PDB file of C-alpha atoms in Angstrom:
ATOM      1  CA  MET Q   1       7.654  66.448 -39.152  1.00 50.00           C
ATOM      2  CA  THR Q   2      10.126  64.235 -39.860  1.00 53.00           C
ATOM      3  CA  THR Q   3      10.414  63.358 -36.409  1.00 56.00           C
ATOM      4  CA  THR Q   4       6.573  63.338 -35.569  1.00 61.00           C
ATOM      5  CA  ALA Q   5       6.838  60.668 -38.503  1.00 57.00           C
ATOM      6  CA  THR Q   6       9.157  58.633 -37.044  1.00 69.00           C
ATOM      7  CA  ASP Q   7       7.777  58.621 -33.541  1.00 62.00           C
ATOM      8  CA  LEU Q   8       4.190  57.594 -35.049  1.00 63.00           C
ATOM      9  CA  ASP Q   9       6.051  54.772 -37.004  1.00 62.00           C
ATOM     10  CA  ARG Q  10       7.539  53.913 -33.924  1.00 69.00           C
ATOM     11  CA  ALA Q  11       4.711  53.773 -31.978  1.00 68.00           C
ATOM     12  CA  ILE Q  12       2.725  51.852 -34.707  1.00 68.00           C
ATOM     13  CA  GLU Q  13       5.498  49.134 -34.766  1.00 69.00           C
ATOM     14  CA  ALA Q  14       4.979  49.108 -30.990  1.00 69.00           C
ATOM     15  CA  ASP Q  15       1.567  48.536 -31.023  1.00 70.00           C
ATOM     16  CA  GLU Q  16       2.041  45.902 -33.654  1.00 72.00           C
ATOM     17  CA  ALA Q  17       4.781  44.017 -31.423  1.00 71.00           C
ATOM     18  CA  ALA Q  18       2.373  44.199 -28.566  1.00 74.00           C
ATOM     19  CA  ARG Q  19      -0.810  42.586 -30.545  1.00 76.00           C
ATOM     20  CA  VAL Q  20       1.604  40.225 -32.114  1.00 73.00           C
ATOM     21  CA  ALA Q  21       3.332  39.156 -28.429  1.00 76.00           C
ATOM     22  CA  HIS Q  22      -0.495  39.007 -27.162  1.00 74.00           C
ATOM     23  CA  GLU Q  23      -1.641  36.668 -29.840  1.00 79.00           C
ATOM     24  CA  LEU Q  24       1.072  34.470 -29.376  1.00 81.00           C
ATOM     25  CA  ARG Q  25       0.512  34.545 -25.406  1.00 84.00           C
ATOM     26  CA  LEU Q  26      -2.751  33.706 -25.954  1.00 80.00           C
ATOM     27  CA  LYS Q  27      -2.108  30.755 -28.657  1.00 82.00           C
ATOM     28  CA  ARG Q  28       0.344  29.379 -25.971  1.00 83.00           C
ATOM     29  CA  ASP Q  29      -2.031  29.637 -23.185  1.00 80.00           C
ATOM     30  CA  ARG Q  30      -4.654  27.770 -25.492  1.00 83.00           C
ATOM     31  CA  ARG Q  31      -2.056  24.962 -26.151  1.00 82.00           C
ATOM     32  CA  GLU Q  32      -0.953  24.807 -22.559  1.00 83.00           C
ATOM     33  CA  ARG Q  33      -4.850  24.515 -21.760  1.00 84.00           C
ATOM     34  CA  ASN Q  34      -5.712  21.881 -24.434  1.00 83.00           C
ATOM     35  CA  GLY Q  35      -2.819  19.798 -22.860  1.00 83.00           C
ATOM     36  CA  ARG Q  36      -4.236  19.902 -19.698  1.00 86.00           C
ATOM     37  CA  TYR Q  37      -7.357  18.861 -20.928  1.00 86.00           C
ATOM     38  CA  LEU Q  38      -5.626  16.273 -22.694  1.00 88.00           C
ATOM     39  CA  LYS Q  39      -3.989  15.086 -19.718  1.00 88.00           C
ATOM     40  CA  HIS Q  40      -7.077  14.907 -17.564  1.00 88.00           C
ATOM     41  CA  LEU Q  41      -8.855  13.237 -20.083  1.00 89.00           C
ATOM     42  CA  PHE Q  42      -6.078  10.731 -20.490  1.00 89.00           C
ATOM     43  CA  LEU Q  43      -5.754   9.921 -16.522  1.00 88.00           C
ATOM     44  CA  MET Q  44      -9.710   9.613 -16.363  1.00 89.00           C
ATOM     45  CA  LEU Q  45      -9.732   6.749 -18.777  1.00 89.00           C
ATOM     46  CA  PHE Q  46      -6.485   5.473 -17.522  1.00 88.00           C
ATOM     47  CA  SER Q  47      -8.260   5.564 -14.130  1.00 87.00           C
ATOM     48  CA  VAL Q  48     -11.350   3.748 -15.094  1.00 85.00           C
ATOM     49  CA  VAL Q  49      -9.185   0.923 -16.841  1.00 86.00           C
ATOM     50  CA  MET Q  50      -7.183   0.500 -13.543  1.00 87.00           C
ATOM     51  CA  LEU Q  51     -10.779   0.495 -11.762  1.00 86.00           C
ATOM     52  CA  TYR Q  52     -12.329  -1.906 -14.189  1.00 87.00           C
ATOM     53  CA  PRO Q  53     -11.406  -4.770 -12.086  1.00 86.00           C
ATOM     54  CA  LEU Q  54     -12.702  -3.205  -8.515  1.00 88.00           C
ATOM     55  CA  PHE Q  55     -16.178  -2.207 -10.579  1.00 88.00           C
ATOM     56  CA  TRP Q  56     -16.715  -5.661 -11.826  1.00 88.00           C
ATOM     57  CA  LEU Q  57     -15.882  -7.462  -8.781  1.00 88.00           C
ATOM     58  CA  THR Q  58     -18.478  -4.963  -6.957  1.00 88.00           C
ATOM     59  CA  ALA Q  59     -21.107  -5.691  -9.545  1.00 88.00           C
ATOM     60  CA  SER Q  60     -20.638  -9.524  -9.457  1.00 88.00           C
ATOM     61  CA  SER Q  61     -21.224  -9.510  -5.898  1.00 88.00           C
ATOM     62  CA  LEU Q  62     -24.748  -8.281  -6.406  1.00 88.00           C
ATOM     63  CA  LYS Q  63     -25.543 -10.484  -9.414  1.00 87.00           C
ATOM     64  CA  PRO Q  64     -27.394 -14.027  -9.633  1.00 85.00           C
ATOM     65  CA  GLU Q  65     -24.847 -17.010 -10.166  1.00 81.00           C
ATOM     66  CA  ASN Q  66     -25.700 -17.275 -13.426  1.00 81.00           C
ATOM     67  CA  GLU Q  67     -24.814 -13.864 -14.646  1.00 81.00           C
ATOM     68  CA  ILE Q  68     -21.728 -13.679 -13.248  1.00 81.00           C
ATOM     69  CA  PHE Q  69     -20.031 -14.996 -16.366  1.00 81.00           C
ATOM     70  CA  GLY Q  70     -22.688 -15.304 -18.431  1.00 74.00           C
ATOM     71  CA  SER Q  71     -23.408 -11.318 -18.822  1.00 73.00           C
ATOM     72  CA  LEU Q  72     -20.924  -8.679 -20.518  1.00 70.00           C
ATOM     73  CA  SER Q  73     -22.947  -5.834 -18.722  1.00 75.00           C
ATOM     74  CA  LEU Q  74     -21.692  -4.470 -15.343  1.00 78.00           C
ATOM     75  CA  TRP Q  75     -25.310  -3.562 -14.118  1.00 81.00           C
ATOM     76  CA  PRO Q  76     -27.078  -6.793 -12.494  1.00 80.00           C
ATOM     77  CA  SER Q  77     -30.680  -7.338 -14.141  1.00 79.00           C
ATOM     78  CA  ASN Q  78     -31.489  -9.031 -10.253  1.00 82.00           C
ATOM     79  CA  PHE Q  79     -29.802  -7.145  -7.340  1.00 83.00           C
ATOM     80  CA  GLN Q  80     -28.819  -9.640  -5.159  1.00 84.00           C
ATOM     81  CA  PHE Q  81     -28.148  -8.307  -1.687  1.00 87.00           C
ATOM     82  CA  ASP Q  82     -28.648 -11.559   0.133  1.00 88.00           C
ATOM     83  CA  ASN Q  83     -25.101 -12.535  -1.496  1.00 88.00           C
ATOM     84  CA  TYR Q  84     -23.293 -10.859   1.575  1.00 91.00           C
ATOM     85  CA  THR Q  85     -25.521 -11.950   4.292  1.00 90.00           C
ATOM     86  CA  LYS Q  86     -25.718 -15.897   3.220  1.00 89.00           C
ATOM     87  CA  GLY Q  87     -21.947 -15.632   2.339  1.00 88.00           C
ATOM     88  CA  TRP Q  88     -21.366 -14.300   5.895  1.00 91.00           C
ATOM     89  CA  PHE Q  89     -22.548 -17.684   7.295  1.00 90.00           C
ATOM     90  CA  ALA Q  90     -21.990 -20.416   4.156  1.00 86.00           C
ATOM     91  CA  LEU Q  91     -18.962 -21.650   5.793  1.00 87.00           C
ATOM     92  CA  PRO Q  92     -18.875 -23.919   8.572  1.00 88.00           C
ATOM     93  CA  VAL Q  93     -17.474 -21.237  10.653  1.00 90.00           C
ATOM     94  CA  PRO Q  94     -18.827 -17.580  10.196  1.00 91.00           C
ATOM     95  CA  PHE Q  95     -17.177 -15.107   8.576  1.00 91.00           C
ATOM     96  CA  THR Q  96     -16.822 -13.164  11.685  1.00 92.00           C
ATOM     97  CA  THR Q  97     -13.912 -15.767  12.749  1.00 94.00           C
ATOM     98  CA  PHE Q  98     -11.752 -15.321   9.685  1.00 94.00           C
ATOM     99  CA  TYR Q  99     -12.141 -11.322  10.201  1.00 93.00           C
ATOM    100  CA  ILE Q 100     -10.967 -11.548  13.854  1.00 94.00           C
ATOM    101  CA  ASN Q 101      -7.917 -14.028  12.960  1.00 95.00           C
ATOM    102  CA  SER Q 102      -7.104 -11.665  10.272  1.00 94.00           C
ATOM    103  CA  THR Q 103      -7.138  -8.681  12.200  1.00 94.00           C
ATOM    104  CA  ILE Q 104      -5.057 -10.400  15.308  1.00 95.00           C
ATOM    105  CA  VAL Q 105      -2.205 -11.417  12.497  1.00 96.00           C
ATOM    106  CA  THR Q 106      -2.219  -8.240  11.008  1.00 94.00           C
ATOM    107  CA  VAL Q 107      -2.230  -5.980  13.820  1.00 94.00           C
ATOM    108  CA  LEU Q 108       0.684  -7.710  15.463  1.00 95.00           C
ATOM    109  CA  SER Q 109       2.545  -7.895  12.320  1.00 95.00           C
ATOM    110  CA  VAL Q 110       2.406  -4.099  11.813  1.00 94.00           C
ATOM    111  CA  ILE Q 111       3.404  -3.154  15.248  1.00 95.00           C
ATOM    112  CA  GLY Q 112       6.177  -5.668  15.153  1.00 95.00           C
ATOM    113  CA  ASN Q 113       7.443  -4.157  11.665  1.00 94.00           C
ATOM    114  CA  LEU Q 114       7.391  -1.037  12.937  1.00 94.00           C
ATOM    115  CA  ILE Q 115       9.018  -1.727  16.101  1.00 94.00           C
ATOM    116  CA  SER Q 116      11.692  -3.908  14.767  1.00 94.00           C
ATOM    117  CA  CYS Q 117      12.493  -2.025  11.534  1.00 94.00           C
ATOM    118  CA  SER Q 118      12.760   1.493  13.273  1.00 94.00           C
ATOM    119  CA  PHE Q 119      15.104  -0.103  15.853  1.00 93.00           C
ATOM    120  CA  ALA Q 120      17.298  -1.576  12.613  1.00 93.00           C
ATOM    121  CA  ALA Q 121      16.903   1.639  10.386  1.00 94.00           C
ATOM    122  CA  TYR Q 122      18.097   3.927  13.310  1.00 94.00           C
ATOM    123  CA  ALA Q 123      21.077   1.883  14.366  1.00 93.00           C
ATOM    124  CA  PHE Q 124      21.635   1.892  10.075  1.00 93.00           C
ATOM    125  CA  ALA Q 125      21.141   5.758   9.498  1.00 91.00           C
ATOM    126  CA  ARG Q 126      22.218   7.139  12.812  1.00 90.00           C
ATOM    127  CA  LEU Q 127      24.557   5.384  14.782  1.00 89.00           C
ATOM    128  CA  GLN Q 128      27.968   4.475  14.270  1.00 88.00           C
ATOM    129  CA  PHE Q 129      29.424   0.551  14.848  1.00 88.00           C
ATOM    130  CA  THR Q 130      31.821  -1.559  13.064  1.00 89.00           C
ATOM    131  CA  GLY Q 131      30.614  -3.440  10.004  1.00 89.00           C
ATOM    132  CA  ARG Q 132      27.674  -1.238   9.688  1.00 89.00           C
ATOM    133  CA  SER Q 133      28.051  -1.127   5.791  1.00 90.00           C
ATOM    134  CA  PHE Q 134      28.662  -4.756   5.318  1.00 93.00           C
ATOM    135  CA  PHE Q 135      25.613  -5.679   7.597  1.00 92.00           C
ATOM    136  CA  PHE Q 136      23.434  -2.954   5.721  1.00 92.00           C
ATOM    137  CA  ALA Q 137      24.683  -4.254   2.275  1.00 91.00           C
ATOM    138  CA  LEU Q 138      23.884  -7.865   3.694  1.00 90.00           C
ATOM    139  CA  MET Q 139      20.381  -6.966   4.977  1.00 89.00           C
ATOM    140  CA  MET Q 140      19.979  -5.015   1.081  1.00 89.00           C
ATOM    141  CA  MET Q 141      20.474  -8.657  -0.323  1.00 89.00           C
ATOM    142  CA  THR Q 142      18.047 -10.378   1.242  1.00 87.00           C
ATOM    143  CA  LEU Q 143      15.501  -8.705  -0.401  1.00 86.00           C
ATOM    144  CA  MET Q 144      16.671 -10.080  -3.609  1.00 87.00           C
ATOM    145  CA  ILE Q 145      16.244 -13.904  -2.404  1.00 87.00           C
ATOM    146  CA  PRO Q 146      12.658 -15.224  -3.077  1.00 86.00           C
ATOM    147  CA  TYR Q 147      10.220 -16.145  -0.624  1.00 85.00           C
ATOM    148  CA  HIS Q 148      10.072 -19.492  -1.631  1.00 85.00           C
ATOM    149  CA  VAL Q 149      13.703 -20.168  -1.425  1.00 88.00           C
ATOM    150  CA  VAL Q 150      13.603 -20.187   2.489  1.00 89.00           C
ATOM    151  CA  LEU Q 151      10.234 -21.312   2.568  1.00 90.00           C
ATOM    152  CA  ILE Q 152      11.377 -24.930   3.716  1.00 92.00           C
ATOM    153  CA  PRO Q 153      13.972 -24.274   5.990  1.00 92.00           C
ATOM    154  CA  GLN Q 154      11.703 -21.642   7.804  1.00 93.00           C
ATOM    155  CA  TYR Q 155       9.071 -24.445   7.773  1.00 94.00           C
ATOM    156  CA  VAL Q 156      11.329 -27.204   8.971  1.00 94.00           C
ATOM    157  CA  MET Q 157      12.215 -24.954  11.881  1.00 94.00           C
ATOM    158  CA  PHE Q 158       9.123 -23.643  12.772  1.00 95.00           C
ATOM    159  CA  LEU Q 159       7.957 -27.076  12.768  1.00 94.00           C
ATOM    160  CA  ASN Q 160      10.671 -28.558  15.333  1.00 95.00           C
ATOM    161  CA  LEU Q 161       9.590 -25.685  17.524  1.00 94.00           C
ATOM    162  CA  GLY Q 162       6.210 -26.811  17.506  1.00 93.00           C
ATOM    163  CA  TRP Q 163       4.890 -23.382  15.868  1.00 94.00           C
ATOM    164  CA  VAL Q 164       2.585 -25.158  12.963  1.00 93.00           C
ATOM    165  CA  ASP Q 165      -0.841 -24.408  13.195  1.00 92.00           C
ATOM    166  CA  THR Q 166      -0.077 -21.192  15.329  1.00 93.00           C
ATOM    167  CA  TYR Q 167       0.018 -17.423  14.455  1.00 94.00           C
ATOM    168  CA  LEU Q 168       3.613 -17.843  15.780  1.00 95.00           C
ATOM    169  CA  PRO Q 169       5.148 -18.430  12.373  1.00 95.00           C
ATOM    170  CA  LEU Q 170       3.320 -15.442  10.848  1.00 94.00           C
ATOM    171  CA  VAL Q 171       3.803 -12.890  13.867  1.00 95.00           C
ATOM    172  CA  VAL Q 172       7.213 -13.360  15.305  1.00 95.00           C
ATOM    173  CA  PRO Q 173       9.337 -12.967  12.232  1.00 93.00           C
ATOM    174  CA  ARG Q 174       7.887  -9.540  11.994  1.00 93.00           C
ATOM    175  CA  PHE Q 175       9.336  -8.353  15.944  1.00 94.00           C
ATOM    176  CA  LEU Q 176      12.702  -9.817  14.430  1.00 92.00           C
ATOM    177  CA  ALA Q 177      12.999  -6.982  11.437  1.00 89.00           C
ATOM    178  CA  ALA Q 178      12.565  -9.695   9.117  1.00 87.00           C
ATOM    179  CA  ASP Q 179      11.253  -7.556   6.074  1.00 88.00           C
ATOM    180  CA  GLY Q 180      14.219  -5.769   5.249  1.00 89.00           C
ATOM    181  CA  PHE Q 181      12.288  -3.552   2.349  1.00 90.00           C
ATOM    182  CA  PHE Q 182      10.561  -1.912   5.530  1.00 92.00           C
ATOM    183  CA  ILE Q 183      13.970  -1.074   7.227  1.00 93.00           C
ATOM    184  CA  PHE Q 184      15.516   0.453   3.555  1.00 91.00           C
ATOM    185  CA  LEU Q 185      12.415   2.536   3.479  1.00 89.00           C
ATOM    186  CA  MET Q 186      13.074   4.083   7.127  1.00 91.00           C
ATOM    187  CA  VAL Q 187      16.852   4.244   6.339  1.00 92.00           C
ATOM    188  CA  GLN Q 188      15.818   6.545   3.503  1.00 89.00           C
ATOM    189  CA  PHE Q 189      14.100   9.025   5.984  1.00 88.00           C
ATOM    190  CA  PHE Q 190      15.999   8.601   9.164  1.00 91.00           C
ATOM    191  CA  ARG Q 191      19.004   9.656   6.810  1.00 89.00           C
ATOM    192  CA  GLN Q 192      17.380  13.031   5.631  1.00 87.00           C
ATOM    193  CA  LEU Q 193      16.888  14.221   9.518  1.00 87.00           C
ATOM    194  CA  PRO Q 194      19.693  17.017  10.306  1.00 88.00           C
ATOM    195  CA  ARG Q 195      22.515  15.505  12.265  1.00 87.00           C
ATOM    196  CA  GLU Q 196      22.540  18.632  14.648  1.00 89.00           C
ATOM    197  CA  LEU Q 197      19.411  17.367  16.187  1.00 87.00           C
ATOM    198  CA  ASP Q 198      21.153  14.490  17.361  1.00 86.00           C
ATOM    199  CA  GLU Q 199      24.130  16.535  18.701  1.00 87.00           C
ATOM    200  CA  ALA Q 200      22.097  18.975  20.110  1.00 89.00           C
ATOM    201  CA  ALA Q 201      20.560  16.308  21.978  1.00 88.00           C
ATOM    202  CA  MET Q 202      23.576  14.409  23.282  1.00 89.00           C
ATOM    203  CA  ILE Q 203      24.684  17.599  24.631  1.00 87.00           C
ATOM    204  CA  ASP Q 204      21.789  17.448  26.547  1.00 86.00           C
ATOM    205  CA  GLY Q 205      22.857  13.922  28.118  1.00 86.00           C
ATOM    206  CA  CYS Q 206      20.318  12.356  25.940  1.00 87.00           C
ATOM    207  CA  SER Q 207      21.213   8.472  25.305  1.00 89.00           C
ATOM    208  CA  PRO Q 208      20.916   6.664  21.915  1.00 88.00           C
ATOM    209  CA  PHE Q 209      17.403   5.090  22.808  1.00 89.00           C
ATOM    210  CA  LYS Q 210      16.106   8.700  24.194  1.00 91.00           C
ATOM    211  CA  ILE Q 211      17.199  10.341  20.697  1.00 90.00           C
ATOM    212  CA  TYR Q 212      15.426   7.548  18.749  1.00 90.00           C
ATOM    213  CA  TRP Q 213      12.083   8.063  20.940  1.00 90.00           C
ATOM    214  CA  ALA Q 214      11.783  11.532  21.654  1.00 88.00           C
ATOM    215  CA  ILE Q 215      13.055  13.068  18.583  1.00 89.00           C
ATOM    216  CA  ILE Q 216      13.525  10.420  15.483  1.00 90.00           C
ATOM    217  CA  LEU Q 217      10.169   8.759  16.133  1.00 89.00           C
ATOM    218  CA  PRO Q 218       7.893  11.989  16.164  1.00 88.00           C
ATOM    219  CA  LEU Q 219       9.484  13.253  13.148  1.00 89.00           C
ATOM    220  CA  SER Q 220       9.073  10.018  11.069  1.00 87.00           C
ATOM    221  CA  LEU Q 221       5.271   9.807  11.430  1.00 86.00           C
ATOM    222  CA  PRO Q 222       5.066   9.905   7.115  1.00 84.00           C
ATOM    223  CA  ALA Q 223       7.417   7.286   6.812  1.00 86.00           C
ATOM    224  CA  MET Q 224       5.944   5.023   9.449  1.00 89.00           C
ATOM    225  CA  ALA Q 225       2.280   5.281   8.293  1.00 86.00           C
ATOM    226  CA  THR Q 226       3.688   4.124   4.792  1.00 86.00           C
ATOM    227  CA  ALA Q 227       5.784   1.267   6.585  1.00 89.00           C
ATOM    228  CA  ALA Q 228       2.252   0.523   8.355  1.00 89.00           C
ATOM    229  CA  ILE Q 229      -0.013   0.717   5.078  1.00 87.00           C
ATOM    230  CA  PHE Q 230       2.255  -1.489   3.099  1.00 88.00           C
ATOM    231  CA  SER Q 231       2.570  -3.979   5.898  1.00 92.00           C
ATOM    232  CA  LEU Q 232      -0.971  -4.052   6.448  1.00 91.00           C
ATOM    233  CA  ILE Q 233      -1.893  -4.355   2.772  1.00 89.00           C
ATOM    234  CA  TRP Q 234       0.586  -7.535   2.369  1.00 92.00           C
ATOM    235  CA  VAL Q 235      -0.061  -9.354   5.626  1.00 94.00           C
ATOM    236  CA  TRP Q 236      -3.723  -8.797   5.205  1.00 93.00           C
ATOM    237  CA  GLU Q 237      -3.716 -10.202   1.733  1.00 90.00           C
ATOM    238  CA  ASP Q 238      -0.819 -12.727   2.321  1.00 92.00           C
ATOM    239  CA  PHE Q 239      -2.244 -16.407   1.275  1.00 92.00           C
ATOM    240  CA  LEU Q 240       0.741 -18.321   1.107  1.00 92.00           C
ATOM    241  CA  ALA Q 241       1.759 -17.958   4.752  1.00 92.00           C
ATOM    242  CA  PRO Q 242      -1.303 -18.960   6.443  1.00 93.00           C
ATOM    243  CA  LEU Q 243      -1.659 -21.482   3.778  1.00 93.00           C
ATOM    244  CA  ILE Q 244       1.555 -23.339   5.068  1.00 93.00           C
ATOM    245  CA  TYR Q 245       1.303 -22.885   8.778  1.00 94.00           C
ATOM    246  CA  LEU Q 246      -2.425 -23.022   9.544  1.00 93.00           C
ATOM    247  CA  ASN Q 247      -4.574 -26.059   9.399  1.00 91.00           C
ATOM    248  CA  ASP Q 248      -7.509 -25.382  11.591  1.00 91.00           C
ATOM    249  CA  ILE Q 249     -10.417 -23.892   9.673  1.00 91.00           C
ATOM    250  CA  LYS Q 250     -10.789 -21.928  12.945  1.00 92.00           C
ATOM    251  CA  SER Q 251      -7.693 -20.263  12.520  1.00 93.00           C
ATOM    252  CA  TYR Q 252      -7.832 -19.294   8.743  1.00 94.00           C
ATOM    253  CA  THR Q 253      -7.556 -15.975   7.790  1.00 94.00           C
ATOM    254  CA  VAL Q 254      -9.736 -14.245   5.271  1.00 93.00           C
ATOM    255  CA  PRO Q 255      -7.709 -15.208   1.949  1.00 93.00           C
ATOM    256  CA  LEU Q 256      -7.869 -18.778   3.386  1.00 92.00           C
ATOM    257  CA  ALA Q 257     -11.330 -18.659   3.840  1.00 92.00           C
ATOM    258  CA  LEU Q 258     -12.485 -16.816   0.255  1.00 90.00           C
ATOM    259  CA  ARG Q 259     -10.927 -20.189  -1.126  1.00 89.00           C
ATOM    260  CA  LEU Q 260     -13.372 -22.329   0.926  1.00 87.00           C
ATOM    261  CA  PHE Q 261     -16.097 -20.865  -1.334  1.00 85.00           C
ATOM    262  CA  LEU Q 262     -14.638 -22.574  -4.596  1.00 80.00           C
ATOM    263  CA  ASP Q 263     -15.336 -26.490  -4.566  1.00 70.00           C
ATOM    264  CA  GLN Q 264     -13.635 -28.137  -7.038  1.00 53.00           C
ATOM    265  CA  GLU Q 265     -16.036 -31.332  -6.920  1.00 57.00           C
ATOM    266  CA  GLY Q 266     -19.522 -29.768  -5.857  1.00 58.00           C
ATOM    267  CA  GLN Q 267     -21.300 -26.305  -6.267  1.00 68.00           C
ATOM    268  CA  SER Q 268     -18.986 -23.002  -6.340  1.00 70.00           C
ATOM    269  CA  LEU Q 269     -20.731 -20.215  -4.502  1.00 81.00           C
ATOM    270  CA  TYR Q 270     -18.970 -17.329  -6.775  1.00 85.00           C
ATOM    271  CA  GLY Q 271     -21.311 -14.746  -6.009  1.00 86.00           C
ATOM    272  CA  GLN Q 272     -21.238 -15.054  -2.320  1.00 88.00           C
ATOM    273  CA  MET Q 273     -17.130 -15.093  -2.460  1.00 90.00           C
ATOM    274  CA  PHE Q 274     -17.214 -12.259  -4.312  1.00 90.00           C
ATOM    275  CA  ALA Q 275     -19.474 -10.549  -2.044  1.00 90.00           C
ATOM    276  CA  MET Q 276     -16.912 -11.273   0.872  1.00 91.00           C
ATOM    277  CA  SER Q 277     -14.005 -10.066  -1.133  1.00 91.00           C
ATOM    278  CA  VAL Q 278     -15.430  -6.792  -1.497  1.00 91.00           C
ATOM    279  CA  LEU Q 279     -15.985  -6.581   2.597  1.00 90.00           C
ATOM    280  CA  SER Q 280     -12.298  -8.043   3.140  1.00 91.00           C
ATOM    281  CA  LEU Q 281     -11.301  -5.015   1.078  1.00 90.00           C
ATOM    282  CA  VAL Q 282     -13.223  -2.494   3.595  1.00 88.00           C
ATOM    283  CA  PRO Q 283     -10.296  -2.342   6.081  1.00 86.00           C
ATOM    284  CA  VAL Q 284      -7.503  -1.216   3.720  1.00 85.00           C
ATOM    285  CA  LEU Q 285      -9.629   1.104   2.164  1.00 86.00           C
ATOM    286  CA  ILE Q 286     -10.333   2.684   5.569  1.00 86.00           C
ATOM    287  CA  PHE Q 287      -6.686   2.226   6.977  1.00 82.00           C
ATOM    288  CA  PHE Q 288      -5.460   4.072   3.411  1.00 80.00           C
ATOM    289  CA  VAL Q 289      -8.082   7.018   3.249  1.00 81.00           C
ATOM    290  CA  ALA Q 290      -7.534   7.596   7.147  1.00 80.00           C
ATOM    291  CA  PHE Q 291      -3.452   7.920   6.635  1.00 75.00           C
ATOM    292  CA  GLN Q 292      -3.331   9.059   2.576  1.00 73.00           C
ATOM    293  CA  LYS Q 293      -1.496  12.529   3.735  1.00 75.00           C
ATOM    294  CA  LEU Q 294       1.371  10.790   6.113  1.00 70.00           C
ATOM    295  CA  ILE Q 295       1.637   8.098   3.133  1.00 68.00           C
ATOM    296  CA  VAL Q 296       1.953  10.496   0.320  1.00 68.00           C
ATOM    297  CA  ARG Q 297       4.702  12.387   2.214  1.00 67.00           C
ATOM    298  CA  GLY Q 298       6.132   9.193   3.323  1.00 60.00           C
ATOM    299  CA  ILE Q 299       6.706   8.128   0.046  1.00 61.00           C
ATOM    300  CA  ALA Q 300       7.679  11.872  -1.244  1.00 60.00           C
ATOM    301  CA  THR Q 301      10.539  11.930   1.462  1.00 56.00           C
ATOM    302  CA  SER Q 302      11.810   8.495   2.003  1.00 50.00           C
ATOM    303  CA  GLY Q 303      13.269   8.327  -1.387  1.00 46.00           C
ATOM    304  CA  MET Q 304      10.669   5.911  -3.105  1.00 45.00           C
ATOM    305  CA  LYS Q 305       9.552   8.567  -5.711  1.00 43.00           C
TER     306      LYS Q 305
END
């Protein structure tokens, strides 16, 4: 009888313990679920804050001139779709010319950065030569020098070469590994690749260039895509360098053309300028969406995270 009562008490205690554990688990799950809801809500509100300038820009491109700065509402009272058509032909040169100019400069710059910076990164990451650490540290020091410090010496040099008012000052430095950031980005990625790949290729008779071309590059597509999107954004949106070196309106890039809509003495065409600004974002968005997965992988595996 005593044994049966003891077993019954133990069973009741076990059931009570199981019930308490189940309640604690439900409370923990409920707390974690509420935490996820709050996190997602915060991220949604933060994304709205971050995207508000883009919403405002798009809405302003469809508003009449008197509503752009005179109304707090994002929704236009009267949609002005002709801001896009008028803005495209508002300047002495059609906006098609500026798009072509920016495309030429950007494509050549991206190609130059990918080729030259990947060569330099491969040398720093995979090859052994005298002074490698010193030259890599010297390259890293260039990242700390503001562009404005070397602007005047570079302008004087390009002026003496007769390159001013051409695209050469904007493109040629990209083919000479002038952007240390991309070298550093690729070096971090190349160092994570197994050294056994190089050793196996050398046993098979591959030269350093063959190893770079046949092994390193195919495995480095995420890092190359990351460097390409950053290079595209920086070059496409660059205003200072084209402003310094380009004088003829027919050779202007998109950022310089957008400045022409603002007239300090006459009427400023803000609606048309915002419309062209929206169109100027389209290539960057398309490139980013097309290579989004590679870009995320490149950032996650190159040490930038």
